[in-house]
GROMACS .gro file of C-alpha atoms in nm:
model
  429
    1UNK     CA    1  -0.826  -0.821  -7.189
    2UNK     CA    2  -0.542  -0.652  -6.998
    3UNK     CA    3  -0.759  -0.346  -6.932
    4UNK     CA    4  -1.046  -0.569  -6.816
    5UNK     CA    5  -0.820  -0.761  -6.573
    6UNK     CA    6  -0.683  -0.438  -6.430
    7UNK     CA    7  -1.036  -0.310  -6.367
    8UNK     CA    8  -1.127  -0.637  -6.191
    9UNK     CA    9  -0.820  -0.612  -5.970
   10UNK     CA   10  -0.899  -0.251  -5.880
   11UNK     CA   11  -1.258  -0.344  -5.792
   12UNK     CA   12  -1.138  -0.643  -5.586
   13UNK     CA   13  -0.882  -0.432  -5.398
   14UNK     CA   14  -1.142  -0.165  -5.327
   15UNK     CA   15  -1.381  -0.428  -5.191
   16UNK     CA   16  -1.111  -0.566  -4.960
   17UNK     CA   17  -1.032  -0.213  -4.837
   18UNK     CA   18  -1.396  -0.140  -4.759
   19UNK     CA   19  -1.445  -0.472  -4.580
   20UNK     CA   20  -1.123  -0.430  -4.379
   21UNK     CA   21  -1.205  -0.079  -4.257
   22UNK     CA   22  -1.464   0.008  -3.998
   23UNK     CA   23  -1.706   0.295  -4.034
   24UNK     CA   24  -1.509   0.484  -3.772
   25UNK     CA   25  -1.184   0.443  -3.969
   26UNK     CA   26  -1.349   0.612  -4.270
   27UNK     CA   27  -1.481   0.908  -4.070
   28UNK     CA   28  -1.290   1.232  -4.106
   29UNK     CA   29  -1.198   1.426  -3.793
   30UNK     CA   30  -1.286   1.793  -3.809
   31UNK     CA   31  -0.943   1.955  -3.857
   32UNK     CA   32  -1.056   2.246  -3.638
   33UNK     CA   33  -1.161   2.022  -3.345
   34UNK     CA   34  -0.995   2.133  -3.023
   35UNK     CA   35  -1.052   2.139  -2.650
   36UNK     CA   36  -0.919   2.368  -2.380
   37UNK     CA   37  -0.846   2.252  -2.027
   38UNK     CA   38  -0.929   2.472  -1.729
   39UNK     CA   39  -0.840   2.448  -1.360
   40UNK     CA   40  -1.052   2.564  -1.068
   41UNK     CA   41  -0.736   2.703  -0.906
   42UNK     CA   42  -0.385   2.771  -1.031
   43UNK     CA   43  -0.216   2.681  -0.705
   44UNK     CA   44  -0.308   2.419  -0.446
   45UNK     CA   45  -0.156   2.329  -0.109
   46UNK     CA   46  -0.279   1.994   0.018
   47UNK     CA   47  -0.330   1.908   0.383
   48UNK     CA   48  -0.419   1.563   0.512
   49UNK     CA   49  -0.664   1.723   0.756
   50UNK     CA   50  -0.877   1.811   0.452
   51UNK     CA   51  -0.927   1.449   0.350
   52UNK     CA   52  -1.265   1.406   0.180
   53UNK     CA   53  -1.275   1.764   0.051
   54UNK     CA   54  -1.245   1.859  -0.316
   55UNK     CA   55  -0.903   2.014  -0.373
   56UNK     CA   56  -0.907   2.067  -0.751
   57UNK     CA   57  -1.157   2.054  -1.036
   58UNK     CA   58  -1.033   2.005  -1.394
   59UNK     CA   59  -1.274   2.074  -1.680
   60UNK     CA   60  -1.255   2.100  -2.057
   61UNK     CA   61  -1.462   2.191  -2.365
   62UNK     CA   62  -1.667   1.946  -2.569
   63UNK     CA   63  -1.503   1.958  -2.915
   64UNK     CA   64  -1.685   1.952  -3.247
   65UNK     CA   65  -1.536   1.633  -3.387
   66UNK     CA   66  -1.726   1.652  -3.715
   67UNK     CA   67  -1.918   1.332  -3.641
   68UNK     CA   68  -2.087   1.158  -3.352
   69UNK     CA   69  -1.783   1.037  -3.162
   70UNK     CA   70  -1.764   0.779  -2.883
   71UNK     CA   71  -1.484   0.937  -2.684
   72UNK     CA   72  -1.294   0.850  -2.368
   73UNK     CA   73  -1.101   1.126  -2.193
   74UNK     CA   74  -0.782   1.101  -1.992
   75UNK     CA   75  -0.620   1.361  -1.772
   76UNK     CA   76  -0.241   1.356  -1.804
   77UNK     CA   77  -0.031   1.489  -1.515
   78UNK     CA   78   0.338   1.544  -1.592
   79UNK     CA   79   0.634   1.647  -1.380
   80UNK     CA   80   0.959   1.628  -1.574
   81UNK     CA   81   1.014   1.267  -1.682
   82UNK     CA   82   0.725   1.128  -1.475
   83UNK     CA   83   0.361   1.120  -1.584
   84UNK     CA   84   0.035   0.982  -1.447
   85UNK     CA   85  -0.295   0.943  -1.632
   86UNK     CA   86  -0.649   0.934  -1.492
   87UNK     CA   87  -0.929   0.792  -1.709
   88UNK     CA   88  -1.261   0.977  -1.673
   89UNK     CA   89  -1.480   0.821  -1.947
   90UNK     CA   90  -1.692   1.068  -2.143
   91UNK     CA   91  -1.723   1.323  -1.863
   92UNK     CA   92  -1.610   1.681  -1.926
   93UNK     CA   93  -1.479   1.744  -1.576
   94UNK     CA   94  -1.318   1.567  -1.283
   95UNK     CA   95  -1.315   1.666  -0.916
   96UNK     CA   96  -1.008   1.550  -0.724
   97UNK     CA   97  -1.041   1.485  -0.352
   98UNK     CA   98  -0.743   1.581  -0.134
   99UNK     CA   99  -0.603   1.232  -0.068
  100UNK     CA  100  -0.659   1.121  -0.429
  101UNK     CA  101  -0.473   1.422  -0.569
  102UNK     CA  102  -0.194   1.388  -0.313
  103UNK     CA  103  -0.127   1.028  -0.422
  104UNK     CA  104  -0.104   1.138  -0.785
  105UNK     CA  105   0.143   1.413  -0.698
  106UNK     CA  106   0.361   1.183  -0.487
  107UNK     CA  107   0.364   0.927  -0.771
  108UNK     CA  108   0.501   1.206  -0.991
  109UNK     CA  109   0.797   1.232  -0.754
  110UNK     CA  110   0.697   1.555  -0.578
  111UNK     CA  111   0.864   1.621  -0.246
  112UNK     CA  112   0.638   1.690   0.048
  113UNK     CA  113   0.578   2.056   0.142
  114UNK     CA  114   0.761   2.187  -0.167
  115UNK     CA  115   0.561   2.394  -0.422
  116UNK     CA  116   0.619   2.230  -0.760
  117UNK     CA  117   0.486   2.308  -1.112
  118UNK     CA  118   0.287   2.022  -1.264
  119UNK     CA  119   0.170   2.016  -1.629
  120UNK     CA  120  -0.189   1.907  -1.701
  121UNK     CA  121  -0.332   1.808  -2.038
  122UNK     CA  122  -0.648   1.637  -2.164
  123UNK     CA  123  -0.627   1.353  -2.415
  124UNK     CA  124  -0.943   1.252  -2.605
  125UNK     CA  125  -0.927   0.889  -2.722
  126UNK     CA  126  -1.150   0.854  -3.030
  127UNK     CA  127  -1.029   0.515  -3.150
  128UNK     CA  128  -0.718   0.305  -3.161
  129UNK     CA  129  -0.589   0.536  -3.433
  130UNK     CA  130  -0.733   0.877  -3.345
  131UNK     CA  131  -0.652   1.099  -3.049
  132UNK     CA  132  -0.697   1.466  -2.977
  133UNK     CA  133  -0.484   1.657  -2.726
  134UNK     CA  134  -0.573   1.977  -2.545
  135UNK     CA  135  -0.350   2.266  -2.457
  136UNK     CA  136  -0.110   2.218  -2.164
  137UNK     CA  137  -0.174   2.418  -1.850
  138UNK     CA  138   0.027   2.439  -1.530
  139UNK     CA  139  -0.066   2.385  -1.166
  140UNK     CA  140   0.161   2.480  -0.879
  141UNK     CA  141   0.103   2.201  -0.630
  142UNK     CA  142   0.228   2.133  -0.279
  143UNK     CA  143   0.183   1.775  -0.166
  144UNK     CA  144   0.204   1.646   0.186
  145UNK     CA  145   0.385   1.335   0.308
  146UNK     CA  146   0.179   1.128   0.549
  147UNK     CA  147   0.420   0.834   0.545
  148UNK     CA  148   0.751   0.856   0.728
  149UNK     CA  149   1.068   0.714   0.579
  150UNK     CA  150   1.273   0.586   0.869
  151UNK     CA  151   1.452   0.323   0.661
  152UNK     CA  152   1.827   0.265   0.685
  153UNK     CA  153   2.083   0.050   0.510
  154UNK     CA  154   2.138  -0.161   0.827
  155UNK     CA  155   1.976  -0.486   0.932
  156UNK     CA  156   1.983  -0.788   1.166
  157UNK     CA  157   2.086  -1.121   1.012
  158UNK     CA  158   2.143  -1.468   1.153
  159UNK     CA  159   2.007  -1.812   1.234
  160UNK     CA  160   1.775  -1.655   1.491
  161UNK     CA  161   1.600  -1.440   1.227
  162UNK     CA  162   1.311  -1.548   1.007
  163UNK     CA  163   1.526  -1.544   0.692
  164UNK     CA  164   1.842  -1.702   0.835
  165UNK     CA  165   2.198  -1.610   0.747
  166UNK     CA  166   2.116  -1.542   0.383
  167UNK     CA  167   1.864  -1.265   0.456
  168UNK     CA  168   1.700  -1.042   0.358
  169UNK     CA  169   1.783  -0.885   0.692
  170UNK     CA  170   1.537  -0.757   0.951
  171UNK     CA  171   1.552  -0.377   0.929
  172UNK     CA  172   1.693  -0.113   1.159
  173UNK     CA  173   1.511   0.221   1.159
  174UNK     CA  174   1.623   0.578   1.225
  175UNK     CA  175   1.537   0.735   1.561
  176UNK     CA  176   1.535   1.090   1.698
  177UNK     CA  177   1.900   1.030   1.795
  178UNK     CA  178   2.102   1.045   1.474
  179UNK     CA  179   2.361   0.803   1.616
  180UNK     CA  180   2.109   0.537   1.719
  181UNK     CA  181   1.915   0.290   1.510
  182UNK     CA  182   1.637   0.064   1.637
  183UNK     CA  183   1.498  -0.273   1.529
  184UNK     CA  184   1.188  -0.445   1.665
  185UNK     CA  185   1.229  -0.815   1.595
  186UNK     CA  186   1.088  -1.156   1.678
  187UNK     CA  187   1.380  -1.397   1.716
  188UNK     CA  188   1.425  -1.771   1.760
  189UNK     CA  189   1.695  -1.942   1.963
  190UNK     CA  190   2.014  -1.884   1.766
  191UNK     CA  191   2.267  -1.617   1.671
  192UNK     CA  192   2.264  -1.277   1.505
  193UNK     CA  193   2.493  -1.009   1.363
  194UNK     CA  194   2.442  -0.658   1.224
  195UNK     CA  195   2.533  -0.579   0.865
  196UNK     CA  196   2.486  -0.313   0.597
  197UNK     CA  197   2.306  -0.344   0.263
  198UNK     CA  198   2.222  -0.713   0.313
  199UNK     CA  199   2.586  -0.786   0.242
  200UNK     CA  200   2.884  -0.917   0.439
  201UNK     CA  201   3.127  -0.644   0.328
  202UNK     CA  202   3.043  -0.440   0.638
  203UNK     CA  203   2.922  -0.644   0.936
  204UNK     CA  204   2.953  -0.631   1.314
  205UNK     CA  205   2.954  -0.893   1.588
  206UNK     CA  206   3.049  -0.900   1.954
  207UNK     CA  207   3.376  -1.077   2.039
  208UNK     CA  208   3.334  -1.046   2.414
  209UNK     CA  209   2.955  -1.066   2.429
  210UNK     CA  210   2.978  -0.744   2.632
  211UNK     CA  211   2.763  -0.505   2.430
  212UNK     CA  212   3.049  -0.360   2.224
  213UNK     CA  213   3.079  -0.437   1.853
  214UNK     CA  214   3.377  -0.529   1.639
  215UNK     CA  215   3.402  -0.542   1.258
  216UNK     CA  216   3.350  -0.905   1.155
  217UNK     CA  217   3.313  -0.993   1.524
  218UNK     CA  218   3.166  -1.306   1.680
  219UNK     CA  219   2.802  -1.409   1.639
  220UNK     CA  220   2.572  -1.280   1.914
  221UNK     CA  221   2.369  -1.556   2.089
  222UNK     CA  222   2.001  -1.487   2.161
  223UNK     CA  223   1.702  -1.674   2.302
  224UNK     CA  224   1.358  -1.685   2.141
  225UNK     CA  225   1.147  -1.379   2.209
  226UNK     CA  226   1.039  -1.034   2.093
  227UNK     CA  227   1.308  -0.770   2.126
  228UNK     CA  228   1.403  -0.407   2.082
  229UNK     CA  229   1.762  -0.377   1.958
  230UNK     CA  230   1.932  -0.036   1.975
  231UNK     CA  231   2.247  -0.003   1.765
  232UNK     CA  232   2.472   0.300   1.826
  233UNK     CA  233   2.665   0.340   1.503
  234UNK     CA  234   2.892   0.610   1.649
  235UNK     CA  235   3.007   0.422   1.958
  236UNK     CA  236   2.968   0.072   1.809
  237UNK     CA  237   2.759  -0.048   2.101
  238UNK     CA  238   2.420  -0.218   2.122
  239UNK     CA  239   2.149  -0.322   2.365
  240UNK     CA  240   1.886  -0.596   2.339
  241UNK     CA  241   1.575  -0.591   2.561
  242UNK     CA  242   1.248  -0.783   2.566
  243UNK     CA  243   0.989  -0.555   2.412
  244UNK     CA  244   0.621  -0.593   2.318
  245UNK     CA  245   0.306  -0.382   2.326
  246UNK     CA  246  -0.036  -0.542   2.326
  247UNK     CA  247  -0.406  -0.520   2.398
  248UNK     CA  248  -0.551  -0.680   2.710
  249UNK     CA  249  -0.906  -0.689   2.843
  250UNK     CA  250  -1.234  -0.877   2.842
  251UNK     CA  251  -1.295  -0.755   2.485
  252UNK     CA  252  -0.979  -0.936   2.366
  253UNK     CA  253  -0.931  -1.299   2.273
  254UNK     CA  254  -0.759  -1.399   2.598
  255UNK     CA  255  -0.934  -1.168   2.846
  256UNK     CA  256  -0.764  -0.980   3.127
  257UNK     CA  257  -0.522  -1.263   3.194
  258UNK     CA  258  -0.358  -1.247   2.850
  259UNK     CA  259  -0.142  -1.321   2.670
  260UNK     CA  260  -0.211  -0.987   2.506
  261UNK     CA  261  -0.317  -0.935   2.144
  262UNK     CA  262   0.013  -0.811   1.995
  263UNK     CA  263   0.069  -0.475   1.829
  264UNK     CA  264   0.328  -0.443   1.550
  265UNK     CA  265   0.562  -0.151   1.488
  266UNK     CA  266   0.469   0.065   1.189
  267UNK     CA  267   0.778   0.255   1.077
  268UNK     CA  268   0.575   0.464   0.831
  269UNK     CA  269   0.399   0.642   1.118
  270UNK     CA  270   0.630   0.556   1.412
  271UNK     CA  271   0.337   0.399   1.593
  272UNK     CA  272   0.221   0.052   1.702
  273UNK     CA  273  -0.074  -0.102   1.519
  274UNK     CA  274  -0.291  -0.411   1.495
  275UNK     CA  275  -0.598  -0.517   1.298
  276UNK     CA  276  -0.810  -0.708   1.550
  277UNK     CA  277  -1.153  -0.854   1.611
  278UNK     CA  278  -1.284  -0.747   1.952
  279UNK     CA  279  -1.589  -0.845   2.151
  280UNK     CA  280  -1.800  -0.599   2.345
  281UNK     CA  281  -1.618  -0.502   2.663
  282UNK     CA  282  -1.310  -0.309   2.773
  283UNK     CA  283  -0.940  -0.295   2.683
  284UNK     CA  284  -0.611  -0.142   2.791
  285UNK     CA  285  -0.261  -0.120   2.645
  286UNK     CA  286   0.027  -0.281   2.831
  287UNK     CA  287   0.398  -0.350   2.795
  288UNK     CA  288   0.551  -0.699   2.785
  289UNK     CA  289   0.228  -0.875   2.893
  290UNK     CA  290   0.270  -0.724   3.238
  291UNK     CA  291   0.082  -0.472   3.452
  292UNK     CA  292   0.403  -0.293   3.550
  293UNK     CA  293   0.345  -0.048   3.264
  294UNK     CA  294  -0.005  -0.008   3.125
  295UNK     CA  295  -0.213   0.270   2.973
  296UNK     CA  296  -0.583   0.352   2.985
  297UNK     CA  297  -0.793   0.658   2.907
  298UNK     CA  298  -0.928   0.854   3.205
  299UNK     CA  299  -1.125   1.104   3.000
  300UNK     CA  300  -1.239   0.888   2.710
  301UNK     CA  301  -1.081   1.149   2.483
  302UNK     CA  302  -0.818   0.948   2.295
  303UNK     CA  303  -0.530   1.047   2.523
  304UNK     CA  304  -0.358   0.790   2.744
  305UNK     CA  305  -0.262   0.794   3.110
  306UNK     CA  306  -0.039   0.541   3.292
  307UNK     CA  307  -0.270   0.305   3.478
  308UNK     CA  308  -0.568   0.496   3.336
  309UNK     CA  309  -0.929   0.384   3.308
  310UNK     CA  310  -1.042   0.087   3.100
  311UNK     CA  311  -1.140   0.176   2.743
  312UNK     CA  312  -1.490   0.056   2.641
  313UNK     CA  313  -1.536  -0.095   2.293
  314UNK     CA  314  -1.821  -0.251   2.095
  315UNK     CA  315  -1.787  -0.583   1.916
  316UNK     CA  316  -1.634  -0.549   1.571
  317UNK     CA  317  -1.323  -0.540   1.352
  318UNK     CA  318  -1.083  -0.257   1.422
  319UNK     CA  319  -0.753  -0.094   1.329
  320UNK     CA  320  -0.597  -0.003   1.664
  321UNK     CA  321  -0.312   0.250   1.674
  322UNK     CA  322  -0.094   0.326   1.977
  323UNK     CA  323   0.111   0.648   1.953
  324UNK     CA  324   0.372   0.638   2.227
  325UNK     CA  325   0.530   0.967   2.116
  326UNK     CA  326   0.215   1.163   2.200
  327UNK     CA  327   0.046   0.912   2.434
  328UNK     CA  328  -0.259   0.892   2.207
  329UNK     CA  329  -0.454   0.608   2.050
  330UNK     CA  330  -0.727   0.543   1.796
  331UNK     CA  331  -0.970   0.256   1.741
  332UNK     CA  332  -1.114   0.266   1.389
  333UNK     CA  333  -1.365   0.020   1.236
  334UNK     CA  334  -1.216  -0.168   0.942
  335UNK     CA  335  -1.306  -0.446   0.699
  336UNK     CA  336  -1.052  -0.729   0.731
  337UNK     CA  337  -0.956  -0.916   0.414
  338UNK     CA  338  -0.904  -1.291   0.426
  339UNK     CA  339  -0.856  -1.597   0.210
  340UNK     CA  340  -1.111  -1.878   0.189
  341UNK     CA  341  -1.152  -2.189  -0.027
  342UNK     CA  342  -1.091  -2.558  -0.065
  343UNK     CA  343  -0.716  -2.489  -0.076
  344UNK     CA  344  -0.722  -2.275   0.240
  345UNK     CA  345  -0.664  -2.419   0.589
  346UNK     CA  346  -1.029  -2.376   0.695
  347UNK     CA  347  -1.197  -2.468   0.367
  348UNK     CA  348  -1.492  -2.285   0.212
  349UNK     CA  349  -1.666  -2.254   0.548
  350UNK     CA  350  -1.388  -2.045   0.699
  351UNK     CA  351  -1.305  -1.861   0.908
  352UNK     CA  352  -1.079  -1.674   0.668
  353UNK     CA  353  -0.705  -1.670   0.711
  354UNK     CA  354  -0.655  -1.298   0.769
  355UNK     CA  355  -0.438  -1.051   0.579
  356UNK     CA  356  -0.269  -0.752   0.743
  357UNK     CA  357  -0.244  -0.403   0.593
  358UNK     CA  358   0.074  -0.291   0.421
  359UNK     CA  359   0.106   0.036   0.608
  360UNK     CA  360   0.338   0.180   0.342
  361UNK     CA  361   0.059   0.188   0.081
  362UNK     CA  362  -0.310   0.253   0.140
  363UNK     CA  363  -0.532  -0.026   0.008
  364UNK     CA  364  -0.265  -0.298   0.002
  365UNK     CA  365  -0.296  -0.613   0.219
  366UNK     CA  366  -0.037  -0.887   0.268
  367UNK     CA  367  -0.039  -1.247   0.388
  368UNK     CA  368   0.300  -1.416   0.414
  369UNK     CA  369   0.382  -1.783   0.463
  370UNK     CA  370   0.035  -1.933   0.416
  371UNK     CA  371   0.032  -2.304   0.331
  372UNK     CA  372  -0.225  -2.401   0.067
  373UNK     CA  373  -0.325  -2.738  -0.076
  374UNK     CA  374  -0.431  -2.825  -0.432
  375UNK     CA  375  -0.766  -2.655  -0.482
  376UNK     CA  376  -0.928  -2.315  -0.522
  377UNK     CA  377  -0.943  -1.987  -0.328
  378UNK     CA  378  -1.120  -1.653  -0.317
  379UNK     CA  379  -1.075  -1.333  -0.117
  380UNK     CA  380  -1.347  -1.187   0.105
  381UNK     CA  381  -1.398  -0.949   0.397
  382UNK     CA  382  -1.507  -1.019   0.754
  383UNK     CA  383  -1.564  -1.395   0.705
  384UNK     CA  384  -1.868  -1.311   0.492
  385UNK     CA  385  -1.966  -1.353   0.127
  386UNK     CA  386  -2.118  -1.005   0.112
  387UNK     CA  387  -1.793  -0.871  -0.040
  388UNK     CA  388  -1.579  -1.126  -0.222
  389UNK     CA  389  -1.342  -1.126  -0.518
  390UNK     CA  390  -1.226  -1.390  -0.764
  391UNK     CA  391  -1.046  -1.384  -1.097
  392UNK     CA  392  -1.258  -1.439  -1.409
  393UNK     CA  393  -0.963  -1.446  -1.647
  394UNK     CA  394  -0.705  -1.603  -1.414
  395UNK     CA  395  -0.485  -1.309  -1.512
  396UNK     CA  396  -0.408  -1.145  -1.179
  397UNK     CA  397  -0.695  -0.895  -1.188
  398UNK     CA  398  -0.984  -0.925  -0.946
  399UNK     CA  399  -1.357  -0.909  -1.013
  400UNK     CA  400  -1.628  -0.885  -0.751
  401UNK     CA  401  -1.802  -1.225  -0.722
  402UNK     CA  402  -1.549  -1.351  -0.980
  403UNK     CA  403  -1.439  -1.705  -1.054
  404UNK     CA  404  -1.256  -1.927  -0.806
  405UNK     CA  405  -0.877  -1.907  -0.834
  406UNK     CA  406  -0.699  -2.242  -0.882
  407UNK     CA  407  -0.378  -2.299  -0.683
  408UNK     CA  408  -0.129  -2.580  -0.635
  409UNK     CA  409  -0.007  -2.705  -0.300
  410UNK     CA  410   0.270  -2.493  -0.151
  411UNK     CA  411   0.362  -2.210   0.083
  412UNK     CA  412   0.293  -1.865  -0.053
  413UNK     CA  413   0.316  -1.491   0.004
  414UNK     CA  414  -0.001  -1.322  -0.123
  415UNK     CA  415  -0.062  -0.950  -0.188
  416UNK     CA  416  -0.403  -0.791  -0.246
  417UNK     CA  417  -0.380  -0.448  -0.408
  418UNK     CA  418  -0.689  -0.228  -0.382
  419UNK     CA  419  -0.490   0.097  -0.411
  420UNK     CA  420  -0.679   0.150  -0.737
  421UNK     CA  421  -1.031   0.043  -0.634
  422UNK     CA  422  -1.143   0.040  -0.998
  423UNK     CA  423  -0.877  -0.215  -1.098
  424UNK     CA  424  -0.779  -0.436  -0.800
  425UNK     CA  425  -0.507  -0.695  -0.848
  426UNK     CA  426  -0.336  -0.977  -0.656
  427UNK     CA  427  -0.009  -1.168  -0.665
  428UNK     CA  428   0.068  -1.516  -0.532
  429UNK     CA  429   0.437  -1.602  -0.499
   0.00000   0.00000   0.00000
């Protein structure tokens, strides 16, 4: 009887094992299976002027796995402690366009214009339990930096700023003069001071309201307006002047009489930008909503001349860039993202409440301080349903034509992240 019971238990255990294991779990990987990764070039120097061109092709062998395998490949880039993976499905090669490869390299921590060795390896994912790794090969890569870093530890704080005395502070940026910092700020009636690291340990005010600064000095009174503040950290002096750049013309919302469609300072390119909807007509750039200083384009060649000719435009949505360092400009068509829905100010019929690009990261759009009611929202471009995204799982990932997103009444900051177009996400805070 004991022998019989043992046999029954063995048979029962074997049955459980077979039921609990998939066919794939019982397959045996060919112990000789291997793949070798190859690069089209061993050294690459990237240049933003080559955007759209293939900079590098990575390919690898098709291994003999010993069975018909459903495999997904990943390319693993490594630089010291940082790594980045790119999923390529069951393909045996991947072509990397210049901008795409540059983003990967920068995410690995590479410095711009510095040749750096990067390790590349292929990982074949056969199942949750089985993986195959290729050899490791090296690429000497030189990335480019197309985003400036003009950030500093200094900022403007006070009752006149959007965030009040508690901050976070409105930033000062570096300039071509190492002793001078600049901030472009919209202020309310109130008071301001300058401080470092969003902290009161080091702060400056103006005891005599005479343009000179003292440690812990008196609050500086200001009136509502848009200003350029220059802070000389060597001499401990400052200046505040009214300062705006905008678009004027019959193609703009308010015509030739203004007020102008405002441009915002982009510290990542040291230019002035705006995402705008224009009608068919003409535009110019002008300073402080006044004709005293204005720019047009005499040759229609993208360069600007003081008092130059009107610039013709067709109706559409555009990213407009004003480069005052080189007296150049660009007007590029763009799809404008917006929010629509029963919870949005204009309901499902729109028009959308518009996002603005986050110029620090391509593909990211932000909308701060929007007031929503109890209801639902979606995201779409150009006030049209042709391209719209919702969230099928209500998990922060976006799907084209996905489900409406429920929200509660409140004021929110919303970020749309299309930096990875294959896996867009959003946050609502």
